[in-house]
Coordinates of C-alpha atoms in Angstrom, one line a residue:
X396 CA 7.2 -8.4 -38.3
X397 CA 5.0 -10.5 -40.5
X398 CA 7.1 -13.6 -40.0
X399 CA 7.0 -13.6 -36.2
X400 CA 5.6 -16.7 -34.5
X401 CA 2.3 -16.3 -32.5
X402 CA 4.1 -16.8 -29.1
X403 CA 6.4 -13.9 -29.8
X404 CA 3.5 -11.7 -30.9
X405 CA 1.7 -12.5 -27.6
X406 CA 4.8 -11.4 -25.7
X407 CA 5.0 -8.1 -27.8
X408 CA 1.3 -7.3 -27.1
X409 CA 1.8 -8.0 -23.4
X410 CA 4.4 -5.2 -23.0
X411 CA 2.7 -2.6 -25.3
X412 CA 1.1 0.1 -23.2
X413 CA -1.5 0.9 -25.8
X414 CA -2.0 -1.9 -28.3
X415 CA -4.3 0.0 -30.7
X416 CA -1.2 1.1 -32.8
X417 CA -0.4 -2.6 -33.5
X418 CA -4.0 -3.5 -34.0
X419 CA -4.3 -0.9 -36.7
X420 CA -1.0 -1.8 -38.4
X421 CA -2.4 -4.6 -40.6
X422 CA -4.9 -7.5 -40.6
X423 CA -2.3 -9.9 -39.2
X424 CA -1.8 -8.0 -36.0
X425 CA -5.5 -7.2 -35.8
X426 CA -6.3 -10.9 -36.0
X427 CA -3.7 -11.7 -33.3
X428 CA -5.4 -9.3 -30.8
X429 CA -8.8 -11.0 -31.4
X430 CA -7.3 -14.0 -29.6
X431 CA -8.9 -14.0 -26.1
X432 CA -5.6 -15.4 -24.7
X433 CA -3.7 -12.4 -26.0
X434 CA -6.2 -9.9 -24.6
X435 CA -6.2 -11.7 -21.2
X436 CA -2.4 -11.7 -21.0
X437 CA -2.2 -8.0 -21.9
X438 CA -4.7 -6.8 -19.4
X439 CA -3.3 -9.0 -16.6
X440 CA 0.2 -7.7 -17.2
X441 CA -1.0 -4.0 -17.5
X442 CA -3.3 -3.9 -14.5
X443 CA -2.3 -6.9 -12.4
X444 CA -4.3 -10.0 -11.3
X445 CA -6.1 -7.9 -8.7
X446 CA -7.6 -5.4 -11.1
X447 CA -7.7 -7.2 -14.5
X448 CA -11.3 -8.2 -14.5
X449 CA -12.5 -4.8 -13.4
X450 CA -10.6 -3.1 -16.3
X451 CA -11.7 -5.7 -18.8
X452 CA -15.3 -4.9 -18.0
X453 CA -14.6 -1.2 -18.0
X454 CA -13.2 -1.4 -21.5
X455 CA -16.5 -2.7 -22.7
X456 CA -17.8 -4.9 -25.5
X457 CA -15.0 -3.9 -27.9
X458 CA -12.6 -5.7 -25.6
X459 CA -14.2 -8.1 -23.2
X460 CA -15.8 -11.3 -24.5
X461 CA -17.1 -14.5 -22.8
X462 CA -13.8 -16.2 -23.7
X463 CA -11.7 -13.4 -22.2
X464 CA -13.7 -13.6 -19.0
X465 CA -13.3 -17.4 -18.8
X466 CA -9.6 -17.0 -19.1
X467 CA -9.5 -14.2 -16.5
X468 CA -11.6 -16.4 -14.1
X469 CA -8.7 -18.8 -14.0
X470 CA -5.8 -16.3 -13.8
X471 CA -7.2 -13.2 -12.2
X472 CA -8.4 -12.6 -8.6
X473 CA -12.2 -12.6 -8.4
X474 CA -13.6 -11.8 -5.0
X475 CA -17.0 -11.6 -3.4
X476 CA -16.9 -7.8 -3.2
X477 CA -16.4 -7.5 -7.0
X478 CA -19.6 -9.5 -7.5
X479 CA -21.5 -7.4 -5.0
X480 CA -20.5 -4.2 -6.8
X481 CA -21.4 -5.7 -10.2
X482 CA -24.9 -6.5 -8.9
X483 CA -25.4 -3.0 -7.8
X484 CA -23.8 -1.4 -10.8
X485 CA -25.7 -3.3 -13.5
X486 CA -29.2 -4.5 -14.1
X487 CA -32.0 -4.8 -11.5
X488 CA -31.6 -6.2 -8.0
X489 CA -33.5 -6.5 -4.8
X490 CA -32.4 -3.6 -2.5
X491 CA -33.1 -5.7 0.6
X492 CA -31.0 -8.6 -0.6
X493 CA -28.1 -6.4 -1.7
X494 CA -28.1 -4.2 1.4
X495 CA -24.6 -4.1 2.9
X496 CA -21.4 -5.3 1.3
X497 CA -17.9 -6.2 2.3
X498 CA -16.7 -2.6 2.2
X499 CA -19.3 -1.6 4.7
X500 CA -18.3 -4.5 6.9
X501 CA -14.6 -3.5 6.6
X502 CA -15.6 0.0 7.6
X503 CA -17.3 -1.3 10.7
X504 CA -14.6 -3.8 11.7
X505 CA -11.8 -1.2 11.3
X506 CA -13.8 1.5 13.2
X507 CA -14.0 3.8 10.3
X508 CA -16.4 6.1 12.1
X509 CA -14.0 6.7 15.0
X510 CA -11.1 9.0 15.2
X511 CA -7.6 7.8 14.3
X512 CA -6.8 7.7 18.1
X513 CA -9.8 5.7 19.0
X514 CA -9.8 3.2 16.1
X515 CA -6.7 1.0 16.9
X516 CA -8.3 -0.6 19.9
X517 CA -11.4 -1.6 18.0
X518 CA -9.4 -2.8 14.9
X519 CA -7.2 -5.0 17.0
X520 CA -10.2 -6.4 18.8
X521 CA -11.7 -7.4 15.4
X522 CA -8.5 -8.5 13.8
X523 CA -9.6 -12.2 13.5
X524 CA -12.8 -11.1 11.6
X525 CA -10.7 -8.7 9.4
X526 CA -8.3 -11.5 8.5
X527 CA -11.2 -13.7 7.4
X528 CA -12.9 -10.9 5.5
X529 CA -9.7 -10.0 3.6
X530 CA -9.7 -13.4 2.0
X531 CA -12.8 -12.3 0.1
X532 CA -12.4 -8.5 -0.1
X533 CA -10.3 -5.8 -1.8
X534 CA -11.1 -2.6 -3.6
X535 CA -11.3 -3.5 -7.3
X536 CA -9.4 -0.6 -8.7
X537 CA -5.9 0.7 -8.5
X538 CA -5.9 3.8 -6.2
X539 CA -3.6 5.6 -8.7
X540 CA -6.2 5.2 -11.4
X541 CA -8.8 7.2 -9.6
X542 CA -7.1 10.4 -10.5
X543 CA -7.5 9.6 -14.2
X544 CA -11.3 9.8 -14.2
X545 CA -12.8 11.5 -17.3
X546 CA -12.7 15.3 -16.9
X547 CA -16.2 15.7 -18.2
X548 CA -17.7 14.0 -15.1
X549 CA -18.7 16.8 -12.8
X550 CA -17.8 16.9 -9.1
X551 CA -20.6 16.4 -6.7
X552 CA -21.0 19.2 -4.1
X553 CA -22.6 19.0 -0.7
X554 CA -25.2 21.6 0.5
X555 CA -22.4 22.9 2.8
X556 CA -20.2 23.9 -0.1
X557 CA -17.5 21.2 0.1
X558 CA -16.8 18.9 -2.8
X559 CA -18.1 15.4 -2.2
X560 CA -18.4 12.1 -4.1
X561 CA -21.3 9.8 -4.5
X562 CA -21.2 6.1 -3.8
X563 CA -21.6 4.4 -6.3
X564 CA -19.5 6.8 -8.4
X565 CA -20.7 7.4 -12.0
X566 CA -17.4 6.2 -13.5
X567 CA -17.3 2.9 -11.7
X568 CA -14.2 3.6 -9.6
X569 CA -14.2 3.7 -5.9
X570 CA -14.4 7.2 -4.6
X571 CA -11.7 8.8 -2.4
X572 CA -13.6 8.2 0.8
X573 CA -13.6 4.5 0.3
X574 CA -10.0 4.4 -0.7
X575 CA -8.9 6.4 2.3
X576 CA -10.7 3.9 4.5
X577 CA -8.2 1.2 3.3
X578 CA -5.2 3.5 3.7
X579 CA -6.2 4.5 7.2
X580 CA -6.6 0.8 8.2
X581 CA -3.1 0.0 6.8
X582 CA -1.7 3.0 8.7
X583 CA -3.2 1.6 12.0
X584 CA -2.2 -2.0 11.3
X585 CA 0.5 -2.3 8.5
X586 CA 0.3 -6.1 8.7
X587 CA -3.0 -6.0 6.8
X588 CA -0.8 -5.7 3.7
X589 CA 0.5 -9.2 4.4
X590 CA -3.0 -10.6 4.5
X591 CA -3.8 -9.1 1.1
X592 CA -0.6 -10.4 -0.4
X593 CA -1.5 -13.9 0.8
X594 CA -4.4 -13.9 -1.7
X595 CA -2.3 -12.6 -4.5
X596 CA -3.0 -8.9 -4.2
X597 CA 0.6 -8.0 -4.7
X598 CA -0.3 -4.5 -6.0
X599 CA -1.5 -3.4 -2.6
X600 CA 1.8 -1.6 -1.9
X601 CA 1.9 0.3 -5.1
X602 CA -1.8 1.1 -4.9
X603 CA -1.7 2.5 -1.4
X604 CA 1.9 3.5 -0.4
X605 CA 1.4 7.2 -1.4
X606 CA -1.9 7.5 0.4
X607 CA -0.6 5.8 3.6
X608 CA 2.4 8.2 3.7
X609 CA 0.1 11.2 3.2
X610 CA -2.1 9.9 6.1
X611 CA 1.0 9.5 8.3
X612 CA 2.0 13.1 7.6
X613 CA -1.6 14.3 8.4
X614 CA -1.4 12.6 11.7
X615 CA 1.9 14.3 12.4
X616 CA 0.7 17.6 11.1
X617 CA -3.1 17.8 11.6
X618 CA -5.0 20.4 9.6
X619 CA -6.7 21.6 12.8
X620 CA -4.3 20.9 15.5
X621 CA -5.5 20.8 19.1
X622 CA -4.2 23.3 21.7
X623 CA -1.8 20.8 23.2
X624 CA -0.3 19.8 19.8
X625 CA 3.5 19.7 19.7
X626 CA 5.3 19.8 16.4
X627 CA 7.0 16.4 15.9
X628 CA 10.7 16.2 15.6
X629 CA 12.5 14.9 12.5
X630 CA 13.3 11.7 14.3
X631 CA 9.6 11.0 15.2
X632 CA 8.5 11.6 11.6
X633 CA 11.3 9.4 10.2
X634 CA 10.4 6.6 12.7
X635 CA 6.7 6.7 11.7
X636 CA 7.3 6.8 7.9
X637 CA 10.0 4.1 8.1
X638 CA 7.4 1.6 9.7
X639 CA 5.2 1.8 6.6
X640 CA 7.7 1.9 3.8

C-alpha cells in the first residue's frame, strides 16, 4: 500500500464509502487526503455533481477548504437557488432583498397551492417559465438523505397536533414539504426530469423515483376518498406507474 502511486490512491479514495479508516491508517494516506483534488473527487463520486457542494459545506471546516470549493466550482453544479439558501442560512442579510427564492417561484408556477386535479392546467400554462427556471434551480440535497437527519433534532409540532417541519430546517436539508412539491410536479409532468438532466442533474431519478411512485399510489388510493371514488383496477395502476418508471 505504501508504494502505490498517487493516481491510484486517488482512485481508491474515490470508491471508499467512509475514508476515515484510510486517513487514520498512517501519515502517508492522511497526507493524500489533504489534497483538495482527492477530497473533491471523493465527494463528487459519493454524492454526485448536483449535491457535492452542499455536502462539502455540510461536512464543515474539517473537510471543506477554499481549494476544494474552487475545484468543485469547476466540476459540480452550482445554481442560483443554492446561493439563495446560503445567504439565508449563514450570516446577516437584508430580509427585503432576500424575500422570495426559486423554490417559492417553482411552487407558484407548478400550482403547488392547488389540488392535484386542478394543478396540471396551470403547470402546462407556465411550462415555458418552468423550463427557464429549471436551468437555475434544483433542490440541493438528495431526497433519500433527508431520512438520515440526526435523531437528536426534535420534530416540530403544530398547534393542531400534527407533526410539521420548519423552513428553513435546523439541519440544512430541505423539509419533506419542499421535496414533495418537486415529486408532485414530476408526477403531473414527467418531462420535467428531462429538463433537469439537461443541466447535469442526473441524480434526479434516484432522488425522486420512490416519492413519485408513492404520490401516484396516493392519487389512486386517496387517504380520504370522495363518495364517488372507484377503486382502480390493476391495469389502471400498472399504466400510471409505468409512465413514471
